[in-house]
Short mmCIF file of C-alpha atoms and ligand atoms in Angstrom, two decimals:
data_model
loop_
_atom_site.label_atom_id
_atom_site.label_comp_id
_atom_site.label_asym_id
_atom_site.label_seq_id
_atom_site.Cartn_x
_atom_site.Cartn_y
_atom_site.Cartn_z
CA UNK A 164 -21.27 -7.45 -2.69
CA UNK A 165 -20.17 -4.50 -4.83
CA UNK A 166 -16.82 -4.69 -6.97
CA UNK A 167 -15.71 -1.40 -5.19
CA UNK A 168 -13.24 -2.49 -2.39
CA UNK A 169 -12.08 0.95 -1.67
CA UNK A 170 -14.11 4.31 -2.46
CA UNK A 171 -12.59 7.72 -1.61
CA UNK A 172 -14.84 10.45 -2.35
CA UNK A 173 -14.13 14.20 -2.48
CA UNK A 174 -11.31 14.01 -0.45
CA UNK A 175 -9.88 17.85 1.19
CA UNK A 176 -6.91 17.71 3.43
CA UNK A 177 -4.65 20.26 4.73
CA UNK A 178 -1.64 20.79 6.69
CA UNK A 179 -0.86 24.09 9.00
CA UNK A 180 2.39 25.66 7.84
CA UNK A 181 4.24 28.53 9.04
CA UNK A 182 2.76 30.47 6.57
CA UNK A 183 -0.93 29.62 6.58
CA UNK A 184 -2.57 26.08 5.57
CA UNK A 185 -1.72 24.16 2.91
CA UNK A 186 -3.82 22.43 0.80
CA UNK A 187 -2.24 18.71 0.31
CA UNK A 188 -5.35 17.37 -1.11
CA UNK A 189 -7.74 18.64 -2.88
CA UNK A 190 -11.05 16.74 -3.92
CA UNK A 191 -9.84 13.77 -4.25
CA UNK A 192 -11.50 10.70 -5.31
CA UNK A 193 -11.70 7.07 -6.68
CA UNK A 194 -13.21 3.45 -6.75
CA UNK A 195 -10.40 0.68 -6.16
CA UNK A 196 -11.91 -2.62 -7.74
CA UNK A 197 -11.42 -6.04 -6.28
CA UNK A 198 -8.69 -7.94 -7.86
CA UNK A 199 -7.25 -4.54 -9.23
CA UNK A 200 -4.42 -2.64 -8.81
CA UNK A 201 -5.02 0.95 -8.96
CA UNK A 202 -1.27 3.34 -9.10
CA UNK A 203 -1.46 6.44 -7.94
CA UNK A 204 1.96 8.38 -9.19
CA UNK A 205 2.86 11.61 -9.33
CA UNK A 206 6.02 13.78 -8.24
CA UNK A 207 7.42 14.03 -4.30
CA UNK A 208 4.82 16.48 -2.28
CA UNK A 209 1.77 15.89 -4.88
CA UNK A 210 0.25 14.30 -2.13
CA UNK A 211 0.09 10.79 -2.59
CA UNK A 212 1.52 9.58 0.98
CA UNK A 213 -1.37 11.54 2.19
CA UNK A 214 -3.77 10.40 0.06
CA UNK A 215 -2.59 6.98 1.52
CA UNK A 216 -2.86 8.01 4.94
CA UNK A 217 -6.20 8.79 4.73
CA UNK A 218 -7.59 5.81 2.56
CA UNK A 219 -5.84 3.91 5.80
CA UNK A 220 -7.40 6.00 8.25
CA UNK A 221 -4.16 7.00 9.67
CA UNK A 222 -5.54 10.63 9.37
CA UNK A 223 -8.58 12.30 8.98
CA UNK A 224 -9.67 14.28 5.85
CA UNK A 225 -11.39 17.78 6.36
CA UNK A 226 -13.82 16.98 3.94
CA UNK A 227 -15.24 13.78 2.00
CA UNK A 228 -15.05 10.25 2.80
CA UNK A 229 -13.70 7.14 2.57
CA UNK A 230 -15.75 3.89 2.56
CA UNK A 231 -13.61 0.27 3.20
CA UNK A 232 -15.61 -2.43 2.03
CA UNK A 233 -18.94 -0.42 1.94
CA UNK A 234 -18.80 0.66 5.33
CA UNK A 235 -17.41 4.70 6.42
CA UNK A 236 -14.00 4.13 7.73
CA UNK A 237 -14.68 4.90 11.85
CA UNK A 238 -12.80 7.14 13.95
CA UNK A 239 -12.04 6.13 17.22
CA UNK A 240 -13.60 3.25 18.37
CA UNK A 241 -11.45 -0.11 19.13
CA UNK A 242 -13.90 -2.44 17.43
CA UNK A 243 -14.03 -0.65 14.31
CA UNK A 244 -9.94 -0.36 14.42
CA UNK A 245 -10.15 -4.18 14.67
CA UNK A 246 -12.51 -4.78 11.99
CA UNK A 247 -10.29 -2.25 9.54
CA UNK A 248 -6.90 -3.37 10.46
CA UNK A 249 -8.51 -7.22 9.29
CA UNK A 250 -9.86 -5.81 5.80
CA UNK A 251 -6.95 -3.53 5.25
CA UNK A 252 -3.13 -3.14 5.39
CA UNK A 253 -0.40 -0.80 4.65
CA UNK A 254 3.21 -1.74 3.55
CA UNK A 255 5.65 1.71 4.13
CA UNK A 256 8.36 2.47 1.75
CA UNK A 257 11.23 1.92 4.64
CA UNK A 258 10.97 -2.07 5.20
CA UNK A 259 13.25 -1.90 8.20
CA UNK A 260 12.37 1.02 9.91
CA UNK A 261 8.59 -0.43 9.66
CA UNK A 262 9.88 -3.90 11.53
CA UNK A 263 10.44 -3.90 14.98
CA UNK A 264 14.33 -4.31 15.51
CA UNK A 265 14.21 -5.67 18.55
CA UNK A 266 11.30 -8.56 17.66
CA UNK A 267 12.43 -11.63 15.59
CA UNK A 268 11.03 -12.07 12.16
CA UNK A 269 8.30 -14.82 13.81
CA UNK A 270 7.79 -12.52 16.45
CA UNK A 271 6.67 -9.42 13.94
CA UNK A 272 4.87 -11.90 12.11
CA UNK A 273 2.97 -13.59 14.77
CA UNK A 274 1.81 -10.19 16.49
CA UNK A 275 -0.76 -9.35 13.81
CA UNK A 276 -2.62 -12.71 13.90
CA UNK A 277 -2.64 -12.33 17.96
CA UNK A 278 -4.20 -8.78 17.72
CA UNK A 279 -7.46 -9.48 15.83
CA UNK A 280 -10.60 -10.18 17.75
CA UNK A 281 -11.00 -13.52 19.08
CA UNK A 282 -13.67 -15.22 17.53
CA UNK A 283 -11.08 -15.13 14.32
CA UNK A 284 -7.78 -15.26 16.19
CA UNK A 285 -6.17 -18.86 15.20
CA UNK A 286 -5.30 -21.08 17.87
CA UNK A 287 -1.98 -21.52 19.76
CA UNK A 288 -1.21 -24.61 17.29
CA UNK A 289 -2.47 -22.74 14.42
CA UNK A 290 0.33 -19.92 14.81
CA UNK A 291 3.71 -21.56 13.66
CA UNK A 292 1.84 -23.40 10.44
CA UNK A 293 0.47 -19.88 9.99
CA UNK A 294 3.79 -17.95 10.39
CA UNK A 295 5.38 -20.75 8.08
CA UNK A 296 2.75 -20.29 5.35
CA UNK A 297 3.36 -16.69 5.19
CA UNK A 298 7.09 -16.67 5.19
CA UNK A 299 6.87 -19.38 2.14
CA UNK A 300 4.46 -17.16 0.61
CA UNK A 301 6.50 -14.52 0.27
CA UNK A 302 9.28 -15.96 -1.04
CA UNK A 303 11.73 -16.47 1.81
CA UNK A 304 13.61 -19.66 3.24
CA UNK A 305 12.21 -20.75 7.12
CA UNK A 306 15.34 -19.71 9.08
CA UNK A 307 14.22 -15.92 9.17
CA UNK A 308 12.23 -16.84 11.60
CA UNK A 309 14.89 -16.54 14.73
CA UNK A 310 16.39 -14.00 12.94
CA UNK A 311 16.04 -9.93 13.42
CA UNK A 312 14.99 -7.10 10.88
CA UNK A 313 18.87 -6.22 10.75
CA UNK A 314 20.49 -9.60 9.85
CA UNK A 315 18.00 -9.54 6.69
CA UNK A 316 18.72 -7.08 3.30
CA UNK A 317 15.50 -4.37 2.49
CA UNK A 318 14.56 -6.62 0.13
CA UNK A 319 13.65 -9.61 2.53
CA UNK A 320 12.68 -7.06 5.05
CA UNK A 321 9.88 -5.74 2.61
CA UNK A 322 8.81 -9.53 2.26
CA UNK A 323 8.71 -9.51 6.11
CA UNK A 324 6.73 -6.32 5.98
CA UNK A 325 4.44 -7.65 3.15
CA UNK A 326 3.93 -11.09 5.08
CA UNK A 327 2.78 -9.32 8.25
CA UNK A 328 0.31 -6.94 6.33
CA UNK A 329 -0.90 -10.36 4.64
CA UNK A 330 -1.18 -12.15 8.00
CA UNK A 331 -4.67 -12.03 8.86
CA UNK A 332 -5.51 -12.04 4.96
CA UNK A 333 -6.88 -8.57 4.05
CA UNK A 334 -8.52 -7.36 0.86
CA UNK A 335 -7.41 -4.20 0.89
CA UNK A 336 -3.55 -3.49 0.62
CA UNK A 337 -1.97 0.18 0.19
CA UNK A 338 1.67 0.08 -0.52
CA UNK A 339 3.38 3.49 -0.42
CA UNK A 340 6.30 3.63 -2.62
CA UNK A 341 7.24 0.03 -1.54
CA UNK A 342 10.34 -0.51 -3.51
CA UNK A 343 11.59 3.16 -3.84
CA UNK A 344 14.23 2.49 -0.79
CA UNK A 345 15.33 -0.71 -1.95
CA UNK A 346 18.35 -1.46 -4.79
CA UNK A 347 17.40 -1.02 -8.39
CA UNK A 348 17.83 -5.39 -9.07
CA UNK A 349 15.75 -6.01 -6.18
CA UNK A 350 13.25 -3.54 -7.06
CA UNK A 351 11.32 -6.04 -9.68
CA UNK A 352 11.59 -9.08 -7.92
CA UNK A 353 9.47 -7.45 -5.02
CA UNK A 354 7.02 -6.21 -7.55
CA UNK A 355 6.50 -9.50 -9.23
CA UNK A 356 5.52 -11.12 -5.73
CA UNK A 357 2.92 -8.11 -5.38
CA UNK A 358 1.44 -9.65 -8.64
CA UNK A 359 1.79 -13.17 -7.69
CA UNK A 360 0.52 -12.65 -4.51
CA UNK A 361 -2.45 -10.32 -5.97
CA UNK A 362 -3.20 -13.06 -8.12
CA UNK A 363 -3.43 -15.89 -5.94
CA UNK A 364 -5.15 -13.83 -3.23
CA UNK A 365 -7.43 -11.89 -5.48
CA UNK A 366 -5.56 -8.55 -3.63
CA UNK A 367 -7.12 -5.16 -4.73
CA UNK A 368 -3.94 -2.88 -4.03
CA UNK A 369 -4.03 0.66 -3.94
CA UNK A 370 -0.17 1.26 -5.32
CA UNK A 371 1.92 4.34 -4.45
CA UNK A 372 4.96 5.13 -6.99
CA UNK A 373 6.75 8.12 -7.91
CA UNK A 374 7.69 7.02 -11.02
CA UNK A 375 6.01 5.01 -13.80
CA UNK A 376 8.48 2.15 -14.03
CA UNK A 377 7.40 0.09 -11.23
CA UNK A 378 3.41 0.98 -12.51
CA UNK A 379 3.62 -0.50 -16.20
CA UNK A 380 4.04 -4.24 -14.71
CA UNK A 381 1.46 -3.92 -11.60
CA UNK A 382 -1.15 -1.82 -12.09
CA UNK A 383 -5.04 -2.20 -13.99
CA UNK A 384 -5.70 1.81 -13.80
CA UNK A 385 -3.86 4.89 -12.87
CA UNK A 386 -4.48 8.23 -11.30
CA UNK A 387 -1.81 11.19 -11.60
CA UNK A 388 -1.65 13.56 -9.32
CA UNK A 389 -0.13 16.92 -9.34
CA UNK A 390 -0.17 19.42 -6.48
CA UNK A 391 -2.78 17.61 -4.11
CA UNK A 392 -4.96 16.83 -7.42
CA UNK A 393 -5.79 13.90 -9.77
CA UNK A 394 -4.93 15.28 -13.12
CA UNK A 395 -5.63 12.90 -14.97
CA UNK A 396 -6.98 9.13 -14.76
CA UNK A 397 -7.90 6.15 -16.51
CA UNK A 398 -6.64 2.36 -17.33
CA UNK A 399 -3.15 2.10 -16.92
CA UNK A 400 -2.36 0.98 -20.83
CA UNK A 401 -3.85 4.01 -22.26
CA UNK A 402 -2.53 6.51 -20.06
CA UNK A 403 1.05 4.85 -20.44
CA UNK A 404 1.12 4.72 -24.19
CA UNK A 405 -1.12 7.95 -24.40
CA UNK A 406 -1.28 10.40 -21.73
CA UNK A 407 -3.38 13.56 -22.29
CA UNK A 408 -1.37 15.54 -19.61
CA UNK A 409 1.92 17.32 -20.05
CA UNK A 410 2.56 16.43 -16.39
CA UNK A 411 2.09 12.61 -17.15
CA UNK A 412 4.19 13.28 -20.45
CA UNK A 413 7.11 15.07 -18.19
CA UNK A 414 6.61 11.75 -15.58
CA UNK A 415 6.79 9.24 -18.79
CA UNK A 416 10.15 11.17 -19.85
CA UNK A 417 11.66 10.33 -16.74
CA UNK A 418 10.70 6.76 -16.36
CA UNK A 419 13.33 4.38 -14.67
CA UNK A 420 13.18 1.04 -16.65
CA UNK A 421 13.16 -1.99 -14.76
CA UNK A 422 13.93 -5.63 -16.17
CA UNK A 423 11.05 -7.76 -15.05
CA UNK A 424 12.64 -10.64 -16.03
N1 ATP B 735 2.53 16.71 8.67
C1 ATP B 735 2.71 17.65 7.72
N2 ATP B 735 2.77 18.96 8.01
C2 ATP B 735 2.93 19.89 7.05
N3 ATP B 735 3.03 19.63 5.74
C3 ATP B 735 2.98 18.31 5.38
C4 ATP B 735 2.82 17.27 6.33
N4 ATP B 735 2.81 16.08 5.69
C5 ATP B 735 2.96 16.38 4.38
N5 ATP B 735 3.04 17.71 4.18
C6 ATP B 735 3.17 18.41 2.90
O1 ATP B 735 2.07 18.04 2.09
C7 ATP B 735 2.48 17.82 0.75
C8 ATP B 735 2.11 16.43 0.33
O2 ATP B 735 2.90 15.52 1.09
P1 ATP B 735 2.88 13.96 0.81
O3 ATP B 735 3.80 13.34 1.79
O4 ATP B 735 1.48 13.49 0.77
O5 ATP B 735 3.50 13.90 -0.66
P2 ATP B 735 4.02 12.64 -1.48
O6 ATP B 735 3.42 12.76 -2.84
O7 ATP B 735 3.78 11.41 -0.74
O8 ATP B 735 5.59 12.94 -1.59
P3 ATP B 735 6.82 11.88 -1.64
O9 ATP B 735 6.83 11.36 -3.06
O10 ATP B 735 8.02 12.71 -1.36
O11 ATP B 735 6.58 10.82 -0.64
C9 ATP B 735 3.98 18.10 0.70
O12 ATP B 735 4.18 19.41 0.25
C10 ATP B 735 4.41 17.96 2.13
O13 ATP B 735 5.50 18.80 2.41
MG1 MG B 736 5.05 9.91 0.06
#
């Protein structure tokens, strides 16, 4: 099977504003690799969440397409829902608002590997070893189970959130901006299990960040987008030690530095 995990092509969306539509993205396009991490930063309202939205499904572009896997990303039909939500998973940047707050942490968890079709839904038995796998996996001690989204800190609720996108083992991950709401010290640690967890699953993650902190430790290539289009592109070394672009110059300048540790 091909490398290319993910393929946007010429990408057009727009939103309707009181003042006519407005063009949020604008032929937009790029291969995600498997295994690789591909960053897509750039400013608030260049676009990116959209950009993410789309690669998900979650909306549909005006124009272009997106291909999961090799296969068109469908529109409607249950099956085809089934068969995306299995290859492909989103974590949000709000870890608690994305948890149910009235479902325990096993309950969250468990939900995802109950929804898929049947022939690869695990058994009854298989559930708790499953749900105890993934909440080792990411890092976090067995008694969160029982517990609920609020008794946990963002930073273990974004391990919940990345466990249940994990749960039925996708290759495809999109994170949008998954550590901008959490506290600055907490910010790497959640970004080094993303790598570990790439690693060991052989993720290909399409990674959302307003800033290029977060992007220097994670991510294989990068795309910068300004106003709704890439402006420039290319592996993530090179265009962090040389960017061509004044806007990826300005976004450099600005750069929060984390300590990976
Ligand atoms: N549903 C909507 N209706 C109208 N305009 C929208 C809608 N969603 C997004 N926009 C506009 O489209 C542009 C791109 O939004 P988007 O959320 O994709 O940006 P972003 O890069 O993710 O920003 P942020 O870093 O703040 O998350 C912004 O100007 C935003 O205001
Ligand atoms: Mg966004």
């Amino acid at each position: 099977m091909s490398a290319v995990v993910l393929k946007a092509s010429n990408l057009r969306v727009s939103y309707q504003r009181s003042g006519g539509r407005f063009l949020a993205l604008d032929d937009v396009g790029f291969e995600l690799v498997r295994g690789q991490t591909l960053a897509v930063v750039g400013e608030s309202g260049s676009g990116k969440s959209t950009l993410a939205y789309a690669c998900a499904g979650l909306l549909a572009p005006e124009q272009g397409s997106v291909e999961l896997l090799g296969r068109p990303l469908a529109k409607q039909r249950a099956k085809d829902l089934k068969w995306q939500a299995q290859h492909l998973q989103m974590v949000f940047q709000d870890p608690v608002s994305s948890l149910n707050p009235r479902q325990t942490i096993a309950k969250s968890l468990a939900e995802p590997l109950l929804s898929i079709a049947s022939e690869a839904r695990p058994a009854a038995d298989e559930i708790s070893e499953r749900l105890a796998e993934l909440i080792t996996q990411v890092g976090l001690r067995q008694d969160v189970a029982n517990r609920y989204p609020h008794e946990l800190s963002g930073g273990q609720c974004q391990r919940v959130a990345i466990a249940r996108a994990l749960a039925n083992g996708p290759e495809v991950l999109i994170c949008d901006e998954p550590v901008s709401a959490l506290d600055i010290s907490v910010q790497a640690q959640v970004i080094n299990l993303l790598v570990e967890l790439q690693q060991k699953l052989e993720l290909s993650i399409l990674f959302i960040a307003h800033d290029l902190g977060v992007v220097r430790r994670i991510a294989s290539q990068v795309l910068v987008m300004h106003k709704g289009r890439i402006v420039e592109r290319g592996p993530a070394r090179q265009i962090l030690r040389d960017p061509q672009h004044s806007y990826t110059r300005n976004l450099l300048a600005s750069e929060v530095k984390l300590v990976f540790g």
